[in-house]
CSV table of C-alpha atoms in Angstrom, one decimal:
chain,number,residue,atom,x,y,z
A,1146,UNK,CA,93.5,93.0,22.6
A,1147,UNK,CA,96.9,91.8,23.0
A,1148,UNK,CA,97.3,89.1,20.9
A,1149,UNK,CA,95.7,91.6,18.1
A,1150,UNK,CA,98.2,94.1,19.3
A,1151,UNK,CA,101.0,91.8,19.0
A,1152,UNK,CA,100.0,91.0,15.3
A,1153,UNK,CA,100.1,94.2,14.0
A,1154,UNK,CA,103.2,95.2,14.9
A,1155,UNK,CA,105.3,92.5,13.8
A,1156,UNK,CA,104.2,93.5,10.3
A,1157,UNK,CA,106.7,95.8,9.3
A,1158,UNK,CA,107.1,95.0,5.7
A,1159,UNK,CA,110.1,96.6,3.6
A,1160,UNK,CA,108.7,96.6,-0.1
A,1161,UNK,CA,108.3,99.5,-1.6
A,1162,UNK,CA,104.7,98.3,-2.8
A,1163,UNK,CA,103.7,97.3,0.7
A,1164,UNK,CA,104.9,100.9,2.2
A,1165,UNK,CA,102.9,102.6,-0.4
A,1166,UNK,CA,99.4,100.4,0.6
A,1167,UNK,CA,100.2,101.2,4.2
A,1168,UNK,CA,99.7,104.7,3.5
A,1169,UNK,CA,96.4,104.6,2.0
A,1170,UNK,CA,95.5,102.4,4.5
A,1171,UNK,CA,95.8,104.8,7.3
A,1172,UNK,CA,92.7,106.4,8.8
A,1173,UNK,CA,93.7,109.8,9.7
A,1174,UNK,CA,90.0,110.5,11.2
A,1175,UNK,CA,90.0,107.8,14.0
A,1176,UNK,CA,94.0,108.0,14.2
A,1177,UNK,CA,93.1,111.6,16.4
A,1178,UNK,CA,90.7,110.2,18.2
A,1179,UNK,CA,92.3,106.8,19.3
A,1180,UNK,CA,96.2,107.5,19.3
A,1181,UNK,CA,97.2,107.3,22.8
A,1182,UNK,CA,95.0,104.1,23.0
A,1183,UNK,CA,97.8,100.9,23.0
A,1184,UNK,CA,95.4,99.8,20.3
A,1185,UNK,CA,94.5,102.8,18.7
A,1186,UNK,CA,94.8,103.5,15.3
A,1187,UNK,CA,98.1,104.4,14.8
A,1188,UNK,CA,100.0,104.8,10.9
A,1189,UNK,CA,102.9,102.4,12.1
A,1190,UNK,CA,104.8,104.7,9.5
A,1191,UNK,CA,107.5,106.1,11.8
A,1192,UNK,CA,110.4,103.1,10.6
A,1193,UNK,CA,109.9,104.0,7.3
A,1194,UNK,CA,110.0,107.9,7.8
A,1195,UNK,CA,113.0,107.7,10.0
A,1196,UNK,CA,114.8,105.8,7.7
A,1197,UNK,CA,114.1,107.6,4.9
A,1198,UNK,CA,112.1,105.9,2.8
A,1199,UNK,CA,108.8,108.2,3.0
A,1200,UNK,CA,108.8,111.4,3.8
A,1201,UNK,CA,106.7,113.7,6.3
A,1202,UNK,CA,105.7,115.7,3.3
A,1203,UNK,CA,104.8,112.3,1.3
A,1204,UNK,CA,102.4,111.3,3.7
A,1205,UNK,CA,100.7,114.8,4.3
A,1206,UNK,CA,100.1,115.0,0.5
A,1207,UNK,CA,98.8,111.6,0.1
A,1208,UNK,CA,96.3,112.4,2.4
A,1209,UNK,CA,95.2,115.6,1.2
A,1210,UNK,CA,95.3,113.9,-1.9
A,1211,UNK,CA,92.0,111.6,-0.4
A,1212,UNK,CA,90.4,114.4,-0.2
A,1213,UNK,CA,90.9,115.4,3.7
A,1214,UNK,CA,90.5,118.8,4.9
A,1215,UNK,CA,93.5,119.3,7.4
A,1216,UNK,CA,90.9,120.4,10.1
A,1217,UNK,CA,89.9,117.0,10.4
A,1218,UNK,CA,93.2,115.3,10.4
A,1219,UNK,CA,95.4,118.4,12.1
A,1220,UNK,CA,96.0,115.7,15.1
A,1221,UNK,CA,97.8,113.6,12.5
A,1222,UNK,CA,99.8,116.7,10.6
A,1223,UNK,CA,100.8,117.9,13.8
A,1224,UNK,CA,102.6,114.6,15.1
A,1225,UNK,CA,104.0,114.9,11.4
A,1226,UNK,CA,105.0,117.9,11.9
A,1227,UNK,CA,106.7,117.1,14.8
A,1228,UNK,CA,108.9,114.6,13.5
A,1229,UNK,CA,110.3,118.0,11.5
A,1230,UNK,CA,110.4,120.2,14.1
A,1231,UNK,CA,113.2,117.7,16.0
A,1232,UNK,CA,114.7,117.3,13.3
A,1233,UNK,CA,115.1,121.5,12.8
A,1234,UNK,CA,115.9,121.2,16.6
A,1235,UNK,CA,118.9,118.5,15.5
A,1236,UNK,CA,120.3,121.2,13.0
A,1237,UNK,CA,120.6,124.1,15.3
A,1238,UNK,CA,121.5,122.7,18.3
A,1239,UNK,CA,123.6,120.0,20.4
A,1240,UNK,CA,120.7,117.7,21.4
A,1241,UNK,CA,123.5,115.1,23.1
A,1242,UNK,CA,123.3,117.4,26.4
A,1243,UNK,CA,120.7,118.7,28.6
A,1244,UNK,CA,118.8,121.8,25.8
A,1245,UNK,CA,117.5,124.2,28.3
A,1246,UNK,CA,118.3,123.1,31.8
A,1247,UNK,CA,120.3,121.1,33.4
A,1248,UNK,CA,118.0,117.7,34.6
A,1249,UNK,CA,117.0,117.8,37.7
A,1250,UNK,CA,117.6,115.3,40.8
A,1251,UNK,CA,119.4,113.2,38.9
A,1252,UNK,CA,121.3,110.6,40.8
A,1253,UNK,CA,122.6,108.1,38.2
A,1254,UNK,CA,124.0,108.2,34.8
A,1255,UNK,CA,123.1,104.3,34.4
A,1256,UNK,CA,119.5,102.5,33.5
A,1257,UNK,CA,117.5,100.7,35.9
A,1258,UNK,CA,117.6,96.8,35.1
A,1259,UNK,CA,114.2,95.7,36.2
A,1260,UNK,CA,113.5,98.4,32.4
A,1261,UNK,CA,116.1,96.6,30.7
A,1262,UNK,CA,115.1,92.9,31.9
A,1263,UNK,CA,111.5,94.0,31.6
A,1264,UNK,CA,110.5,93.5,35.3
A,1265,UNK,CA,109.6,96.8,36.6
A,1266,UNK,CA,106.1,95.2,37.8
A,1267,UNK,CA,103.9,97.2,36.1
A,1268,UNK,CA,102.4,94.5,33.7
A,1269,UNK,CA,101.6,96.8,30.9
A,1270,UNK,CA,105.3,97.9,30.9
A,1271,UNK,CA,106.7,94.8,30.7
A,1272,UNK,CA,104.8,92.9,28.2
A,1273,UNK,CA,105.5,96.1,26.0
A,1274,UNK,CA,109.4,95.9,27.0
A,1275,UNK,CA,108.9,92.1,25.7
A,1276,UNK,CA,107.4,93.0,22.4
A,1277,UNK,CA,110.0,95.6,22.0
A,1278,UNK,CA,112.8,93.5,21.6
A,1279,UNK,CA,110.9,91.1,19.6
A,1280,UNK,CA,109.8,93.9,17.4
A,1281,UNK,CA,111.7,97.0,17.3
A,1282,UNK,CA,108.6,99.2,18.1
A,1283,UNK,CA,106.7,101.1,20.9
A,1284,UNK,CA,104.0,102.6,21.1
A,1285,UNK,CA,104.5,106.3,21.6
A,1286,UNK,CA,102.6,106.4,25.4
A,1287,UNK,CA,104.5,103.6,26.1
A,1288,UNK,CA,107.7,105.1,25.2
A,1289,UNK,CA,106.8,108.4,27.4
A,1290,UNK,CA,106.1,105.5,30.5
A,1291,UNK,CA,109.0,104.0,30.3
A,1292,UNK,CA,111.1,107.5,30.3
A,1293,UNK,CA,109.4,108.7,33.4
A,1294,UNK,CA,110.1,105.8,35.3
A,1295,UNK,CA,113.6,105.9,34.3
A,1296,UNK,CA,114.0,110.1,34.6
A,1297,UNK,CA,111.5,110.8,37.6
A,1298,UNK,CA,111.0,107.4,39.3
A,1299,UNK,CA,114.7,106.2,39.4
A,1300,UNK,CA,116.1,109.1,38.8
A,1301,UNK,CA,118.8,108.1,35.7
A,1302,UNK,CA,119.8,110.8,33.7
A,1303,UNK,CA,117.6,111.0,30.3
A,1304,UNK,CA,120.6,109.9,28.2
A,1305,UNK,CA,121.9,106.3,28.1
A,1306,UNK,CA,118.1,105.0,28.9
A,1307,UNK,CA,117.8,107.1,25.5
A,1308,UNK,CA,120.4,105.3,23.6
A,1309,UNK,CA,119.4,102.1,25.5
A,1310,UNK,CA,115.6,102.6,23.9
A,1311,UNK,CA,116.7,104.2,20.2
A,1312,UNK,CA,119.3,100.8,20.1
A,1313,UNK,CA,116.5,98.5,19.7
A,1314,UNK,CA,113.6,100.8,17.9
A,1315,UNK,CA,113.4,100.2,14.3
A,1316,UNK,CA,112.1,103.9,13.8
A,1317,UNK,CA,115.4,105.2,15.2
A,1318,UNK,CA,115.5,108.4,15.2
A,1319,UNK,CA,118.0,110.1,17.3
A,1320,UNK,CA,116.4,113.8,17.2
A,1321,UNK,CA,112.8,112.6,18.1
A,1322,UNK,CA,113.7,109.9,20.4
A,1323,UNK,CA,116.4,112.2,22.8
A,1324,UNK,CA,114.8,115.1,22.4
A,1325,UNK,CA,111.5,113.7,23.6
A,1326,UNK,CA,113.4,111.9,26.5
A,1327,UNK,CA,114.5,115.2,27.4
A,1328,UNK,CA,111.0,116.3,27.2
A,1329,UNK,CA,109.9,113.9,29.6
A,1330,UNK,CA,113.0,114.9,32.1
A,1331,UNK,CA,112.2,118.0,31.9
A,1332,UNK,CA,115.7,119.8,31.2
A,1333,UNK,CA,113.3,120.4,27.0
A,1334,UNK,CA,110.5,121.4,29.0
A,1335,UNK,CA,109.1,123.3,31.8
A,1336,UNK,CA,108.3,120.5,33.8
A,1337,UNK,CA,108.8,116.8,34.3
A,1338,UNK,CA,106.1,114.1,32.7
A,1339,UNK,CA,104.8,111.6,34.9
A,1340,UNK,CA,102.3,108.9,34.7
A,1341,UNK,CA,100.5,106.9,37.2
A,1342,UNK,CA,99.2,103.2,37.0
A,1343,UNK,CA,95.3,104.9,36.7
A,1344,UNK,CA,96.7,106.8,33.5
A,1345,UNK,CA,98.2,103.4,32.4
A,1346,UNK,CA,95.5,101.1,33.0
A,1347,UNK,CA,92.9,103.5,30.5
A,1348,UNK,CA,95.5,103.8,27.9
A,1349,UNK,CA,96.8,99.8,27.8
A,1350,UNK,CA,93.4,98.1,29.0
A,1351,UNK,CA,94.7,97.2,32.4
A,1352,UNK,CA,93.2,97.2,35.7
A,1353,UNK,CA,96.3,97.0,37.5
A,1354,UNK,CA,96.5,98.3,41.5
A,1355,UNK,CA,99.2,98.3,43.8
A,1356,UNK,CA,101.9,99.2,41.8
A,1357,UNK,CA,104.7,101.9,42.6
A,1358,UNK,CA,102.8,104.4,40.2
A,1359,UNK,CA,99.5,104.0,41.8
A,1360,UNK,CA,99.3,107.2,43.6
A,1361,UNK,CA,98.5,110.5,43.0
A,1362,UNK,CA,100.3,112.8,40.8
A,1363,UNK,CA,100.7,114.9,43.6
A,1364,UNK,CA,102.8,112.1,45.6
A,1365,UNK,CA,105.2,111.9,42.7
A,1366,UNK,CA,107.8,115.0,43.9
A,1367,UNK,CA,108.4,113.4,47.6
A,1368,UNK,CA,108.9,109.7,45.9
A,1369,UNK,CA,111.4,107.8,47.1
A,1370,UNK,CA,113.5,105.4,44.3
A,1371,UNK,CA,111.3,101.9,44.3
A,1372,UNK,CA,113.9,98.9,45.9
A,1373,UNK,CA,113.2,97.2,42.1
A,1374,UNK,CA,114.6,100.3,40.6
A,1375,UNK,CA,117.2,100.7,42.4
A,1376,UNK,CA,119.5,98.1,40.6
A,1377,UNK,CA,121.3,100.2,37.9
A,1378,UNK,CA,123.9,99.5,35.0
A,1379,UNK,CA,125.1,100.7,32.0
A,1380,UNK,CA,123.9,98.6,29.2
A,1381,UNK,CA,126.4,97.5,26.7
A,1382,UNK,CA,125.5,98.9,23.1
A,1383,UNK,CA,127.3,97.7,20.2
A,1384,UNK,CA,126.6,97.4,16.3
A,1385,UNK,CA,127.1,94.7,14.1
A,1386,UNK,CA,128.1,96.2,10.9
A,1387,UNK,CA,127.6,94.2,7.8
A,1388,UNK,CA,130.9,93.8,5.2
A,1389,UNK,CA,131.4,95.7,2.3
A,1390,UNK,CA,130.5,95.0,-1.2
A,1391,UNK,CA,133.0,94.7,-3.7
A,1392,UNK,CA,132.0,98.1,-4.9
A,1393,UNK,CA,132.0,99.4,-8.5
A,1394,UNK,CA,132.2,103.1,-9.6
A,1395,UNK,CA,131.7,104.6,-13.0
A,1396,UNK,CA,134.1,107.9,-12.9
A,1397,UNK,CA,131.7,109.4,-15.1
A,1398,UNK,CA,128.6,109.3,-13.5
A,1399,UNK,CA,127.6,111.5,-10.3
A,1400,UNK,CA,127.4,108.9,-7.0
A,1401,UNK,CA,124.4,109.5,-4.6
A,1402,UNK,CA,125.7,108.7,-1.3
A,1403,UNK,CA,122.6,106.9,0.7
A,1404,UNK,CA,122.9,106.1,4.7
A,1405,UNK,CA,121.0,105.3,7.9
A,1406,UNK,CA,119.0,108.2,7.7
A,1407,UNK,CA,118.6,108.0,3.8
A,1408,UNK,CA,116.9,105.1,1.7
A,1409,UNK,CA,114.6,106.8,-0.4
A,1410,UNK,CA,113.8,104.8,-3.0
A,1411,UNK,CA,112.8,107.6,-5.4
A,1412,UNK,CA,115.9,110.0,-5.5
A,1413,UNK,CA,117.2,110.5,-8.7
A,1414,UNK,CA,115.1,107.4,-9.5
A,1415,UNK,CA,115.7,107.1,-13.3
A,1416,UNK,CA,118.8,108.3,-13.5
A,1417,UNK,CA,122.0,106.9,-14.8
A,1418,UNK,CA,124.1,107.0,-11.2
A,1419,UNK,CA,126.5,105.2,-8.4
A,1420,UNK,CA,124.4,104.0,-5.7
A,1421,UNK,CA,126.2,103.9,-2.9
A,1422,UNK,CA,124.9,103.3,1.4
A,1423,UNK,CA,127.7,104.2,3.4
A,1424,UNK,CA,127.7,102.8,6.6
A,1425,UNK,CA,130.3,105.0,8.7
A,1426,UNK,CA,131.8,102.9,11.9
A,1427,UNK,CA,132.3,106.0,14.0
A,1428,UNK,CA,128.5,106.9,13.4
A,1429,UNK,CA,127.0,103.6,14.6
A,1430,UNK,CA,129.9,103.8,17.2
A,1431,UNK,CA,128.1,107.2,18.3
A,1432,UNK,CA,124.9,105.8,17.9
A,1433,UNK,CA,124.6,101.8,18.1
A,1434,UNK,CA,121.7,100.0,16.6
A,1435,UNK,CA,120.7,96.8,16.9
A,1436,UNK,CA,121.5,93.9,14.5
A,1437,UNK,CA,117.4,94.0,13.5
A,1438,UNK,CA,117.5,97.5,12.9
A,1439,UNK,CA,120.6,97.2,10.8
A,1440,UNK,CA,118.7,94.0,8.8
A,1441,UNK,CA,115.8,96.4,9.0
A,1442,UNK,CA,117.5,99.1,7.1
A,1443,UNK,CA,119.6,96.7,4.8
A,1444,UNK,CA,116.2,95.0,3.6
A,1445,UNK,CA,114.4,98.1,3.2
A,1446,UNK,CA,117.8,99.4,1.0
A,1447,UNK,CA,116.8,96.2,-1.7
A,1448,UNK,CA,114.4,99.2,-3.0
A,1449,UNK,CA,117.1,100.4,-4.1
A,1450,UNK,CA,118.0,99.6,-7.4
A,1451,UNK,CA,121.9,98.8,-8.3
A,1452,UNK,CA,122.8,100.0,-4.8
A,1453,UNK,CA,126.0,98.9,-3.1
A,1454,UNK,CA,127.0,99.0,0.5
A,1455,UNK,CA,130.5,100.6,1.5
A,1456,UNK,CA,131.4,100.0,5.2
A,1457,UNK,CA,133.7,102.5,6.2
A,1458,UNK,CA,134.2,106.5,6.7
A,1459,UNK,CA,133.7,108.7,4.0
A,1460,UNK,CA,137.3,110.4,3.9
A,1461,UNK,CA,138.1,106.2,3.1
A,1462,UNK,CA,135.3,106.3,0.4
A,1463,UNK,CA,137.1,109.5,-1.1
A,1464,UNK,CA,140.5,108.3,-1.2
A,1465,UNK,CA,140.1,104.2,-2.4
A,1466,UNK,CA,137.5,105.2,-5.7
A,1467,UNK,CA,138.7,109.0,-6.1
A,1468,UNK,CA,134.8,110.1,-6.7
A,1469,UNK,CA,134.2,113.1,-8.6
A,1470,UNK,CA,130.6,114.2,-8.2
A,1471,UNK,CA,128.8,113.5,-5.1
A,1472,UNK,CA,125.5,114.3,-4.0
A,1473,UNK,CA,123.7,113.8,-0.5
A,1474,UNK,CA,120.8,114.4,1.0
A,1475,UNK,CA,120.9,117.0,4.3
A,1476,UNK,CA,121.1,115.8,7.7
A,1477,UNK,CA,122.9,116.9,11.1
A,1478,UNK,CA,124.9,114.0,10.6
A,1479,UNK,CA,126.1,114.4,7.3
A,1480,UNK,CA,128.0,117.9,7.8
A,1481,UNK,CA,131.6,116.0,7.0
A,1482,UNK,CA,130.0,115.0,3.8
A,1483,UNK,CA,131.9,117.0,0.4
A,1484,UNK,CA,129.5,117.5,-2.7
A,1485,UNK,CA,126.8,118.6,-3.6
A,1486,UNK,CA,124.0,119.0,-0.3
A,1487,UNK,CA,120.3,118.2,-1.3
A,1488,UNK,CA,117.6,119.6,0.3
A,1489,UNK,CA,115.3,117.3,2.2
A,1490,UNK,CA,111.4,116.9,1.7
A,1491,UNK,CA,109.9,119.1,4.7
A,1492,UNK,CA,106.6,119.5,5.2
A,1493,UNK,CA,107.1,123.6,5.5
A,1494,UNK,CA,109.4,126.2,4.4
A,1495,UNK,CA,110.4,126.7,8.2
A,1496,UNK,CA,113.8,126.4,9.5
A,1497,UNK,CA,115.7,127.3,12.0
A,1498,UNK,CA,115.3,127.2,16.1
A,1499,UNK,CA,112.1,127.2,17.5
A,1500,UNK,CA,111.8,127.2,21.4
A,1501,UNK,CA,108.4,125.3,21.7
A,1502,UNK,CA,106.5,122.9,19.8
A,1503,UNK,CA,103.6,126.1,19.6
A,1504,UNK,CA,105.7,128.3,18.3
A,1505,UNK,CA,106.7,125.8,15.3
A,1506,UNK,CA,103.3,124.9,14.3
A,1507,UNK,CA,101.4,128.4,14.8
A,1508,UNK,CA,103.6,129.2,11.7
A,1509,UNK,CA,103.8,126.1,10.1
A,1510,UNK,CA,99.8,125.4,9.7
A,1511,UNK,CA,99.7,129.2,7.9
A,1512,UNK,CA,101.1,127.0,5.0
A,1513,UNK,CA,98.2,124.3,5.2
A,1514,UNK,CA,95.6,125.4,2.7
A,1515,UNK,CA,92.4,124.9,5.4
């Protein structure tokens, strides 16, 4: 299982062409049935979606497309869907602090290094802390594991484990991954999420006993902090920007403004424009990435016809080639931005804050044509 494992998921292919096939390659059927299986038939999408390549609303109407009813593939719209509803989340609120409540028993504002190192001793956490780095993707079960044992094993406060884990994912995608930290923590939900070795071992294939997290869920609240959890740092995150092109503006043609969260390959396709992926220090100062993700994103940017890549703010963009007409695509990040704001491709017509997950989707699925 793991070697197959491993073989999938160092195929994250940045071609246009290649993107597109993975997409009618996904079964949406056995995908609800098998996700929170290590294995399990998973879209390995998420890269691409968070870095705007495809949308959320591409996918869902590619599969309705095939002919699927969305009763049988609701599992799959709904983890779609909630890809949006962070991101609504993102617009309405400050998701860098605790949302609802303040974390509870918190005794660290570091990371624990046996996570970092990969030696917490729970065998399915490590090897998938290995392939991580190698690979710049977890599973999404695996991602909740590791959080817990950061949170409500050691105790670390949600957030610099959450910039330590969105550093090195190639999906990063800061509304999804703090907000579901937070989740897990409990100061976005009612209650913290924890897993034990007997909920690992089904999910991963492991018959691992002995651990720290073999015990019952019950045992979890009185838990003291595991002596190899105990070791805590803060993790040095820095990103390796790339230099600037010599860039080239036509005064007389609009310029689309493409960044981290932007690459789609299809906006304003055949249309006489400046391309231009701005790559602002003080965001990736903010939020570091890795030097994979940021040959991730550069690679999957070659979609891009004519595009050129500016490495600096956008007030410096302004000023040194005195643009006229910009346009951009919406994003929480973006809000400095001066132009012309483009809607995004959502999957619904929703917006604005919605305190649950529930309250989101009982609305949103009113719009699916059942």
């Amino acid at each position: 299982m793991e070697q197959v494992y491993c073989e999938k998921l160092e195929m994250f292919p940045t071609s246009l062409d290649d993107i597109l096939q993975r997409i009618d390659q996904i079964d949406p059927v056995k995908y609800g049935s098998t996700r929170n299986f290590i294995d399990g038939a998973v879209s390995y999408l998420s890269p691409y979606i968070s870095r705007g390549v495809i949308s959320t609303q591409y996918v869902l109407e590619s599969l309705l497309k095939r002919g699927y009813n969305p009763t049988q593939i609701e599992k799959l719209i709904q983890e779609l869907a909630w890809r949006d509803y962070w991101q609504q989340i993102w617009i309405e609120k400050d998701i860098n602090s605790d949302i609802k409540s303040p974390q509870k028993d918190v005794i660290n504002y570091e990371i624990p290094d046996a996570i970092v190192t990969g030696n917490t001793g729970i065998k399915a956490i490590d090897h998938s802390i290995s392939l991580f780095y190698e690979t710049g993707y977890l599973h999404n079960h695996l991602r909740m594991y590791i959080a817990s044992i950061a949170c409500n094993v050691a105790r670390s406060h949600w957030k610099h484990p959450a910039q330590w884990m969105y550093y090195h994912l190639l999906d990063a995608d800061w509304a999804s991954n703090a907000l579901s930290w937070q989740w897990v923590a409990g100061s976005n939900s009612h209650k913290k999420y924890y897993a034990n070795q007997d909920n690992i071992n089904k999910y991963c294939h492991t018959n691992q006993k002995d651990t720290f997290l073999d015990i019952e869920y019950n045992s979890f609240s009185d838990m003291a902090v595991p002596t190899n959890l105990q070791e805590i740092s803060k993790v040095s995150l820095k990103t390796q920007l790339p230099n600037s092109d010599a860039i080239t503006i036509q005064k007389v043609l609009p310029t689309l403004i493409y960044n981290f969260y932007n690459l789609d390959p299809t906006w304003h396709q055949n249309k006489e424009v400046n391309r231009i992926l701005l790559l602002e220090p003080s965001h990736f100062d903010k939020y570091p990435v890795s030097k994979k993700s940021i040959e991730f994103m550069l690679s999957l940017a070659d979609n891009i016809p004519n595009i050129q890549v500016y490495v600096g703010e956008f007030s410096d963009l302004l000023v040194e080639f005195d643009i006229e007409t910009i346009r951009y695509k919406e994003h929480p990040l973006n809000r400095h931005y001066e132009g012309c704001e483009e809607s995004r491709d959502w999957m619904f017509s929703l917006n604005g804050y919605f305190p649950s997950f529930f309250s989101f989707w009982k609305k949103a699925k009113k719009e699916l044509k059942y």
